[in-house]
Coordinates of C-alpha atoms in Angstrom, one line a residue:
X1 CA 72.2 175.3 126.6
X2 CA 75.7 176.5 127.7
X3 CA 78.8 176.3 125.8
X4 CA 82.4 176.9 126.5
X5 CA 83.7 179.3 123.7
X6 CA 87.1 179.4 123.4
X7 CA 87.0 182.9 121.5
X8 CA 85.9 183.7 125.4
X9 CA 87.2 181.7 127.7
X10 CA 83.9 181.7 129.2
X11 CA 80.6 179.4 129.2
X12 CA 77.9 181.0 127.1
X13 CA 74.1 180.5 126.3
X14 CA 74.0 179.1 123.0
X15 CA 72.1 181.1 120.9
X16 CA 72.4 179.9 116.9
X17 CA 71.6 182.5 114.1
X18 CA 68.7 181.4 112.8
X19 CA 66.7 180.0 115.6
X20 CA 65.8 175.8 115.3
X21 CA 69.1 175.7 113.0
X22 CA 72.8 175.0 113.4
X23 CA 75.4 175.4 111.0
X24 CA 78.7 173.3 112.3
X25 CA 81.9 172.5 111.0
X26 CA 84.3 170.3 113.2
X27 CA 87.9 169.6 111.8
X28 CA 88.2 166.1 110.0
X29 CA 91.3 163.7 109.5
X30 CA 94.6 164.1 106.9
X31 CA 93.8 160.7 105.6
X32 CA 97.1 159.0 104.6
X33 CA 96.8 156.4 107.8
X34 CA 94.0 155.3 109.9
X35 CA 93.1 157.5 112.4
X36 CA 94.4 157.5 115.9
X37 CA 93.1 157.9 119.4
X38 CA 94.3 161.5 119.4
X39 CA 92.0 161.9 116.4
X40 CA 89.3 159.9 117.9
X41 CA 88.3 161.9 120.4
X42 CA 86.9 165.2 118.7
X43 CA 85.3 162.9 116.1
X44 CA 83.3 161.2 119.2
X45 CA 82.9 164.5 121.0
X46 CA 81.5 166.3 118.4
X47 CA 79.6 164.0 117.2
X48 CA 77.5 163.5 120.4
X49 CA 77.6 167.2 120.1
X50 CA 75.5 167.0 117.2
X51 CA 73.5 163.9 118.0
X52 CA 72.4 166.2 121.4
X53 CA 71.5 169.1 119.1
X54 CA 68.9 166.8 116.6
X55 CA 67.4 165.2 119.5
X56 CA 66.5 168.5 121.4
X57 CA 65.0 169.2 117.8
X58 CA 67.9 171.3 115.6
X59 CA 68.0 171.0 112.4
X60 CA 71.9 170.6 112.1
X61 CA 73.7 170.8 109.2
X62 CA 76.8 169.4 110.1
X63 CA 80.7 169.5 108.0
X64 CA 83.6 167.6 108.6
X65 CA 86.3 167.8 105.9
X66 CA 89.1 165.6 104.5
X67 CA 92.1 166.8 103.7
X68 CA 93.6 164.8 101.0
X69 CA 96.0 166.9 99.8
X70 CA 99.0 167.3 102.0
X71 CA 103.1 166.5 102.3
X72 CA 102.1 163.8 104.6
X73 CA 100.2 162.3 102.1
X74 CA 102.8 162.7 99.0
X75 CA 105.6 161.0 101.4
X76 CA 103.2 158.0 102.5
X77 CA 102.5 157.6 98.1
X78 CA 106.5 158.2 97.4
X79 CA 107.0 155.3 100.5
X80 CA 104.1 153.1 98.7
X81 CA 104.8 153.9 95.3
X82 CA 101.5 155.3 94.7
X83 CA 99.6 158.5 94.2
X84 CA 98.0 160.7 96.3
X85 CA 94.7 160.2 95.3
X86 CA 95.1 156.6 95.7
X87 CA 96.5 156.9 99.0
X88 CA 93.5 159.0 100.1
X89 CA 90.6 157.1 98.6
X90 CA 92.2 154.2 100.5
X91 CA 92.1 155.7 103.9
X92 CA 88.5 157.7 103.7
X93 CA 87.3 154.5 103.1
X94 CA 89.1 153.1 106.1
X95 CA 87.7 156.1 107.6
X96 CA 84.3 155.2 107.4
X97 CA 84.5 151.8 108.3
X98 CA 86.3 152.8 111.7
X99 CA 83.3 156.0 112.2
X100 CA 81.1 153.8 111.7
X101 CA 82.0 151.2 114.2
X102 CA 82.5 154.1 116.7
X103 CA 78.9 155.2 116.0
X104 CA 80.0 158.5 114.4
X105 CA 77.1 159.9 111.6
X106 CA 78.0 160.4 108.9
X107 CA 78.7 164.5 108.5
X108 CA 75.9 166.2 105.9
X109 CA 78.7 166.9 104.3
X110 CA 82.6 165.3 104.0
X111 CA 83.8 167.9 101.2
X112 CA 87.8 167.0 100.0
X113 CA 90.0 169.8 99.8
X114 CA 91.0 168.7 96.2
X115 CA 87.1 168.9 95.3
X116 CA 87.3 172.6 96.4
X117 CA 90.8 173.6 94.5
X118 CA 88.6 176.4 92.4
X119 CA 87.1 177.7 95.9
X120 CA 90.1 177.7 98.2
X121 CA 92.3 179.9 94.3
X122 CA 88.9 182.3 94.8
X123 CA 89.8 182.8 98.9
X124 CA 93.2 183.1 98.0
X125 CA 92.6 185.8 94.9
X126 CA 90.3 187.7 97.1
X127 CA 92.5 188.0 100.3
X128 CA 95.3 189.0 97.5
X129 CA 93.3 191.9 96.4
X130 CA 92.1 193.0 99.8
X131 CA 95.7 193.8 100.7
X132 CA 96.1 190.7 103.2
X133 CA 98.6 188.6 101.4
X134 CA 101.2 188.2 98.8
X135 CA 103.0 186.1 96.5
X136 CA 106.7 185.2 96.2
X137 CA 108.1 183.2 93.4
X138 CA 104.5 181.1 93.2
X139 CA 103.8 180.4 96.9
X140 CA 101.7 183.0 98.8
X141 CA 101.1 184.2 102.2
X142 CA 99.1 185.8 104.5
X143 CA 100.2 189.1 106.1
X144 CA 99.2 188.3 109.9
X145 CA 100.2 192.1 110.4
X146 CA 97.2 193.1 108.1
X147 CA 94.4 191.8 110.7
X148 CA 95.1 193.6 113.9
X149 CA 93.0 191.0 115.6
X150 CA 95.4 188.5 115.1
X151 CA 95.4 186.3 118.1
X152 CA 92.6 186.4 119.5
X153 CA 91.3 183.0 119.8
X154 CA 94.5 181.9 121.1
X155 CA 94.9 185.1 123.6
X156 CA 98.0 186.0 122.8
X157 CA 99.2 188.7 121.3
X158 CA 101.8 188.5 117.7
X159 CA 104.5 189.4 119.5
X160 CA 104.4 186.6 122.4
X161 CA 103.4 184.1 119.6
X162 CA 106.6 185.5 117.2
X163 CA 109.0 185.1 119.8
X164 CA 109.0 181.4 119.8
X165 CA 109.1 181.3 116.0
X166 CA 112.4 180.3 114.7
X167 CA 113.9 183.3 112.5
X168 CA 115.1 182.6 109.0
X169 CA 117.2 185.0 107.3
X170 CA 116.4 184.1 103.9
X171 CA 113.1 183.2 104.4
X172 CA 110.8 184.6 101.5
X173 CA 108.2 185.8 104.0
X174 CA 107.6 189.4 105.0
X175 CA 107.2 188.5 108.5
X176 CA 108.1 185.4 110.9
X177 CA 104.3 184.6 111.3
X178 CA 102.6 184.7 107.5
X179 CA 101.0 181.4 106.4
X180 CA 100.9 179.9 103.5
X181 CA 97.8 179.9 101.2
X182 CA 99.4 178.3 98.4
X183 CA 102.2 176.6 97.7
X184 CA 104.4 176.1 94.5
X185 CA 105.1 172.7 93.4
X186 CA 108.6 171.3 94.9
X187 CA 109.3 168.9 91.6
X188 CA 107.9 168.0 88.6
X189 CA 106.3 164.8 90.0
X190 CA 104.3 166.6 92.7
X191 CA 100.6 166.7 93.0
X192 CA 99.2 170.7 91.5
X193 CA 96.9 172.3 90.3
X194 CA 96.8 175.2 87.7
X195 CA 96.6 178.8 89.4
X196 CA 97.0 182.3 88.8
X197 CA 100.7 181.8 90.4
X198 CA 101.8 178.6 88.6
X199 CA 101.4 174.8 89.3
X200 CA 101.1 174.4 93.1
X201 CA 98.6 172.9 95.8
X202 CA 96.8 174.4 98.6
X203 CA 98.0 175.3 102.3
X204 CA 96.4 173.8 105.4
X205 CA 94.5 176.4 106.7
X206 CA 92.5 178.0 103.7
X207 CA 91.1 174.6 102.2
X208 CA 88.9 175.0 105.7
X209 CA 88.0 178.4 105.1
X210 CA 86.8 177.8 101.4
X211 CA 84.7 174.9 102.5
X212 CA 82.9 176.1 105.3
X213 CA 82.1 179.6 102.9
X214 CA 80.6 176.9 99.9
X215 CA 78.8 175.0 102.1
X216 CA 77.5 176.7 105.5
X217 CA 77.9 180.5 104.2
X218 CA 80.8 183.1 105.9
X219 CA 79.2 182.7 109.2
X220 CA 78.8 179.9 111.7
X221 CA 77.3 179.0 114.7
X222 CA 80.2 176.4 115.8
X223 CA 83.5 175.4 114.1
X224 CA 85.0 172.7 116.6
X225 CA 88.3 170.6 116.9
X226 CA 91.1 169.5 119.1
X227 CA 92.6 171.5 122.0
X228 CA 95.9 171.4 119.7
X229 CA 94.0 173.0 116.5
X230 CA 93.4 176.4 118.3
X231 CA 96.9 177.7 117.3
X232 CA 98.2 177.7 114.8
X233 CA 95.5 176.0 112.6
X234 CA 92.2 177.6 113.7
X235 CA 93.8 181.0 114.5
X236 CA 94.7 181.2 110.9
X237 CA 91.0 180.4 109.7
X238 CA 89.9 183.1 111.7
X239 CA 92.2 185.7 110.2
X240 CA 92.0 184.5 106.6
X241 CA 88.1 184.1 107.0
X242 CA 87.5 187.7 108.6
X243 CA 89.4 189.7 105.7
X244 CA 88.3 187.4 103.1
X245 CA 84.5 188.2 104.0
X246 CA 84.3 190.8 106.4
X247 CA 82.1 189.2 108.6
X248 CA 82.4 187.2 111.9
X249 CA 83.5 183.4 111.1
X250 CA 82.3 181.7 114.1
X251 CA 80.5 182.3 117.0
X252 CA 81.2 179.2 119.0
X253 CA 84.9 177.7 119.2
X254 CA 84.7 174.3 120.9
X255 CA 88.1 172.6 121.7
X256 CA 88.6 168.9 123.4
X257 CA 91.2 168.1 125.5
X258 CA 94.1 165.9 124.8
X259 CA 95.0 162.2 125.4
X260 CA 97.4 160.9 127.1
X261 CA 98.9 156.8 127.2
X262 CA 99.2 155.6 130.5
X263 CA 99.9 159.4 131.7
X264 CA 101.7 159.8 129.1
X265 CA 101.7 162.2 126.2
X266 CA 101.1 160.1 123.3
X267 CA 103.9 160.2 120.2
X268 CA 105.5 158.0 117.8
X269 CA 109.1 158.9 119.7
X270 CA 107.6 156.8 123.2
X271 CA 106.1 153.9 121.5
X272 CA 102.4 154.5 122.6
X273 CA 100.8 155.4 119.4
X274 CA 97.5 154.1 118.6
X275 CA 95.4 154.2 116.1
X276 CA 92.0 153.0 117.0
X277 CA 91.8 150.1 114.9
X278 CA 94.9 149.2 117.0
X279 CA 92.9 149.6 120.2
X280 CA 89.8 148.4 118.4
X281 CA 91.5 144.5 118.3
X282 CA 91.2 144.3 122.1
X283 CA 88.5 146.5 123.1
X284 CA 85.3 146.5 121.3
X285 CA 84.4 149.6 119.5
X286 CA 81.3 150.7 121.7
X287 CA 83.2 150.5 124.6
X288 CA 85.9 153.1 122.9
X289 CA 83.5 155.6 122.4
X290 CA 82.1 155.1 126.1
X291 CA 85.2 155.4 127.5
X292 CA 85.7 158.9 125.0
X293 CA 82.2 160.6 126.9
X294 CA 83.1 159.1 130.5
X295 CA 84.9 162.1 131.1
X296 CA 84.3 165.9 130.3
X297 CA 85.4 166.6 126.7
X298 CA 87.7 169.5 127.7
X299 CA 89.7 167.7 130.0
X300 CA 92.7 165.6 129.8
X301 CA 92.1 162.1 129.9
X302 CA 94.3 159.3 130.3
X303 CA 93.8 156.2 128.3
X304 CA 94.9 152.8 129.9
X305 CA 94.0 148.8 129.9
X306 CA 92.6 150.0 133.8
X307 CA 90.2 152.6 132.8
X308 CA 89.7 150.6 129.5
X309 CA 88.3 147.7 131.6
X310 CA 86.6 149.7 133.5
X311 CA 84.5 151.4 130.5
X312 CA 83.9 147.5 129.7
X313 CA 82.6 146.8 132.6
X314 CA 80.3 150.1 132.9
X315 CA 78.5 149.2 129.7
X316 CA 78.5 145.9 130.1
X317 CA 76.5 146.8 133.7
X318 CA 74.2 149.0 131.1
X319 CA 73.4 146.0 128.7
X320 CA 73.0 143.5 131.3
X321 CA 70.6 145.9 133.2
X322 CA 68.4 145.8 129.4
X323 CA 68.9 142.0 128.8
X324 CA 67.4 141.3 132.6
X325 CA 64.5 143.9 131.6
X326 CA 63.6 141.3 128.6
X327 CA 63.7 138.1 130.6
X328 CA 61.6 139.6 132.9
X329 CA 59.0 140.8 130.1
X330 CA 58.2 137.2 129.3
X331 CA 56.7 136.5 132.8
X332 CA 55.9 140.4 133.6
X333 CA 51.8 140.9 134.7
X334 CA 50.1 143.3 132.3
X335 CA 48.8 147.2 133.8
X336 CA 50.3 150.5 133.9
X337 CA 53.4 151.6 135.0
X338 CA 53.0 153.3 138.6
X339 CA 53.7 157.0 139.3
X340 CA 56.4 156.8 141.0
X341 CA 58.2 154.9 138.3
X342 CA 57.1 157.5 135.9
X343 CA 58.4 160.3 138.2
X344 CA 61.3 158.5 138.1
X345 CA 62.2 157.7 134.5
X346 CA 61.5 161.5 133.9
X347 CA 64.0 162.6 136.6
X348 CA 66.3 160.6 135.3
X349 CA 65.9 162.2 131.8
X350 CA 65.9 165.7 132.8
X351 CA 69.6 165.1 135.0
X352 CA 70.5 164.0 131.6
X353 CA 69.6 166.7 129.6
X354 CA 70.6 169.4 132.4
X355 CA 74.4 167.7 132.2
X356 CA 74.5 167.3 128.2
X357 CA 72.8 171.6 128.3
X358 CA 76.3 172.7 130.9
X359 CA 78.9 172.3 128.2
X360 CA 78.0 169.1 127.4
X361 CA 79.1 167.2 129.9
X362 CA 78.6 163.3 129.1
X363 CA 80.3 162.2 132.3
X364 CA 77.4 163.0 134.3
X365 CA 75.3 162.6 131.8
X366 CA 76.8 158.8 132.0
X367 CA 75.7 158.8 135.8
X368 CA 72.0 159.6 134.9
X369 CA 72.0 156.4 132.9
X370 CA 73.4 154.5 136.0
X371 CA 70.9 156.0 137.9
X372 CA 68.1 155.0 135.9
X373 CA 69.7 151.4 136.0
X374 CA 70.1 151.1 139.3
X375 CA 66.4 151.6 139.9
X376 CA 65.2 149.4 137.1
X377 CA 67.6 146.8 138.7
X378 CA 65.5 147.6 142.1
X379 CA 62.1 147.4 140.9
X380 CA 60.2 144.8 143.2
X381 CA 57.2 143.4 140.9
X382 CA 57.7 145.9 138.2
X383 CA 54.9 145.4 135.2
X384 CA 55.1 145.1 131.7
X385 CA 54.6 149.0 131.5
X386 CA 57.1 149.9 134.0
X387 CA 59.5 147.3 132.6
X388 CA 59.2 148.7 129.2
X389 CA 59.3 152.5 130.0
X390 CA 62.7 151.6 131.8
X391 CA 64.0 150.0 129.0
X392 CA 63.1 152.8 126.7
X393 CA 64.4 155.2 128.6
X394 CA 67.4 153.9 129.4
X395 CA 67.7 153.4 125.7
X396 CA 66.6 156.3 124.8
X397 CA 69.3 158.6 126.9
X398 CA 71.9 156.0 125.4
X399 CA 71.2 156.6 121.8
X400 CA 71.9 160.3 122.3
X401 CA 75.5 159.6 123.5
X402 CA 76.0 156.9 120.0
X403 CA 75.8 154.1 123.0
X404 CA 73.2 151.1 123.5
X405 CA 72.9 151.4 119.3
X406 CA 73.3 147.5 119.1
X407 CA 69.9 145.9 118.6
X408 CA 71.6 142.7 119.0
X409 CA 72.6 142.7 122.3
X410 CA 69.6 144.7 123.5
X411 CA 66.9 142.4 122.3
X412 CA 66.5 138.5 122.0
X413 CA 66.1 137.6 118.7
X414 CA 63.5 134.8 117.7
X415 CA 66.7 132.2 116.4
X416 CA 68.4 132.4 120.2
X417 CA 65.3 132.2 121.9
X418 CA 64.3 129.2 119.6
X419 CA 67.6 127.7 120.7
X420 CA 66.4 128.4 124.3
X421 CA 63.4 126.7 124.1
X422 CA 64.9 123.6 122.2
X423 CA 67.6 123.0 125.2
X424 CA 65.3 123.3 127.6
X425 CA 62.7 120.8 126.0
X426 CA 66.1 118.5 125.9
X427 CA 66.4 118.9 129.5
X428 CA 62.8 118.0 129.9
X429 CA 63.4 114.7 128.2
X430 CA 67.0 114.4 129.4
X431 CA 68.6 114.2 126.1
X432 CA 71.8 116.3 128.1
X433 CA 74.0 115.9 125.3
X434 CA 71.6 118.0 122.7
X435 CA 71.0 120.4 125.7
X436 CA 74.8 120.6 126.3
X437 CA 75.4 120.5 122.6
X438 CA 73.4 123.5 122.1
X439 CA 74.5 125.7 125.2
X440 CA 78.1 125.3 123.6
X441 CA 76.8 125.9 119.9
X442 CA 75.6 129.1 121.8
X443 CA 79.3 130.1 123.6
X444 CA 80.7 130.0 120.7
X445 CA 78.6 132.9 119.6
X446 CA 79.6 135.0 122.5
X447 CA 76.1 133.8 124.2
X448 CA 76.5 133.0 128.2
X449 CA 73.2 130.8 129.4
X450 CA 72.3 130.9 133.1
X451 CA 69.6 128.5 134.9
X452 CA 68.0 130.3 137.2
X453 CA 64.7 129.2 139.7
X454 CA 62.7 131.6 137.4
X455 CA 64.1 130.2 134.0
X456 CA 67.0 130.8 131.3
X457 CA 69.0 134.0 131.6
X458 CA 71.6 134.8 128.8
X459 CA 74.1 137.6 128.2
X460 CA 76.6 138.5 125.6
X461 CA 79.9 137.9 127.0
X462 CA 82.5 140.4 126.1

């Protein structure tokens, strides 16, 4: 398998420490609002990431933090009058219920940055004591002139990036760049914590740091996130990380593109800001996250009701091609499934894992499916067997991506097909209005009926 690294800037053989394993950690939301598109997309990405990995047999321990602690989160409680913890309990919740409608895992792990305060004071004491950062009047900083690597992940050296730093003259830092680790409470009514420098809270970057030391170890084999992470926020990691611990911090940097609203760049300021529960009110969740993988994860991509519908209608084709595969199983002729069909389905699987092993590239990963649809569509005669091992694969490459996940609208179930079976016995005696009475009963549901020469068809209409 190939990755592109953006530590790099180059597709590399992926190659994890400790062969069979992979120890991940992919940036998570700052949960005082449900998250948006923009946010969306490196959950989805990286989560097929790691669904690829455990099917090709990886163990993968896999960490996506919260951060819960934040000024963004102490305005939205001040706004509310509530606290912060209140305001983040509420939205990690929310979290989950939108994850899980996108078909995102659960991570092995979603450690909160104020369940790590003792950890993050540690990494902070420690890079204090190596030399690499300071305090001033109970905030402290990082020194980016202490790690001579500085800017490396982002390729560009600290001068370019300090030139379009604004200068303040009475800033307390020693230079233009330095971070803060920890920050002294504002006023009395803030969120803090008890440290070696007062009352204060976290920064951004080092609650990341801390975690991924407690709970993958100072190494990693991929720390991933959004295109707009790599500087300042994973840049930062790096240094902190490196002259905390004195070892590499990761050896894969993955990085999706960004999203733009009807070409767009998306912002509050323009009006086309989404969240996906917005989104998720016209468009059903599934077809979200296809519409996510239909195009490679580090390129732009353009969200619009066009392509939208268009995502619709591409798994829509998918489900319909598995739903015509179980009508035809109730009249299908027993044997085995022929060797050409067999040939197929496995061609079909390999394209699939070939695209997924380039920098995973779901788009064409997406066309294997089609392919494999389109032939199952074309099958003259097809057995049993054949019908089956189409299904299955076809299924099979689906679940990988988070798609096809929906056991309802991939199988009948025995309550529909008992309602089939009672219209068409009403038919038989010509009692229309139960017949009709139950084909509406069944709309209602979402259920489409067709009569066809060979017998009842149905579909899920979306």
């Amino acid at each position: 398998m190939k990755l592109y690294n953006t530590l790099t800037r180059s597709k590399e053989e992926f190659k994890p420490l400790v062969p069979g394993e992979v120890k991940m950690y992919s940036c998570g939301p700052t949960v005082y609002n449900y998250f948006h598109l923009g946010n969306a997309r490196p959950f989805i990405v990286f989560d097929c990431l790691r669904q690829f990995l455990e099917y090709r047999g990886y163990d993968v321990k896999f960490v996506q933090n919260f951060t819960d602690v934040d000024d963004k989160l102490i305005n939205k409680a001040r706004e509310e009058g509530s606290t912060v913890p209140e305001i983040a309990e509420k939205y990690i919740k929310e979290y989950f219920v939108d994850a899980k409608a996108l078909g995102i895992k659960e991570a092995s792990v979603h450690p909160r940055a104020t369940e790590n305060i003792d950890a993050i004071i540690e990494t902070v004491q420690t890079l204090i004591e190596k030399g690499h950062a300071y305090e001033v009047d109970g905030d402290v900083y990082f020194s980016v002139e202490s790690y001579k690597d500085y800017g490396k992940l982002s390729h560009q050296p600290l001068e370019d990036l300090e030139s379009g730093v604004r200068k303040d003259l009475d800033d307390k830092k020693h230079h233009p760049m330095d971070f803060a680790l920890w920050k002294k409470r504002k006023t009395d009514d803030e969120i803090g914590w008890e440290s070696p420098w007062g009352i204060g809270r976290p920064g951004w970057h080092i609650e990341c740091t801390a975690m991924v030391n407690r709970y993958l170890g100072h190494t990693i084999d991929i720390h991933s996130g959004g295109f707009d992470l790599i500087f300042p926020h994973h840049e930062n990691e790096i240094a902190q990380s490196v002259c905390a611990n004195g070892t590499p911090f990761a050896n894969y940097w993955l990085h999706n593109g960004f999203i733009n609203v009807n070409n767009e760049k998306m912002s509050k300021s323009l009006g086309n800001f989404f969240t996906v529960r917005d989104i998720a009110e016209k468009y059903d969740y599934e077809v979200i996250r296809f519409f996510m993988l239909s195009a490679h994860y580090r390129s732009p991509i353009n969200f619009c009701d066009e392509l939208m519908d268009a995502a619709k209608n591409g798994l829509e084709r998918i489900y319909n091609c598995i739903d015509n595969i179980d009508f035809l199983l109730g009249n299908a002729p027993d044997g085995d499934a022929d060797v050409e069909v067999k040939e197929a389905m496995e061609g079909f699987k390999n394209k699939f894992i070939a695209a997924m092993e380039d920098d995973l590239n779901t788009a064409d990963a997406i066309s294997a499916i089609f392919e494999a649809v389109r032939f199952a569509n074309s099958m003259t005669s097809p057995n049993k067997a054949e019908l089956l091992l189409a299904k299955e694969t076809i299924l099979e490459l689906g679940n990988v991506l988070g798609l096809l996940k929906n056991t309802e609208k991939a199988s009948l179930d025995d309550e529909i097909e008992a309602l089939i079976a009672e219209r068409t016995q009403a038919r038989k005696d010509k009692n229309w209005a139960l017949a009709d009475k139950i084909r509406d009963d069944l709309k209602t549901r979402g259920i489409v009926l067709e009569d066809t020469p060979d017998g009842v068809k149905w579909k899920f209409e979306k």
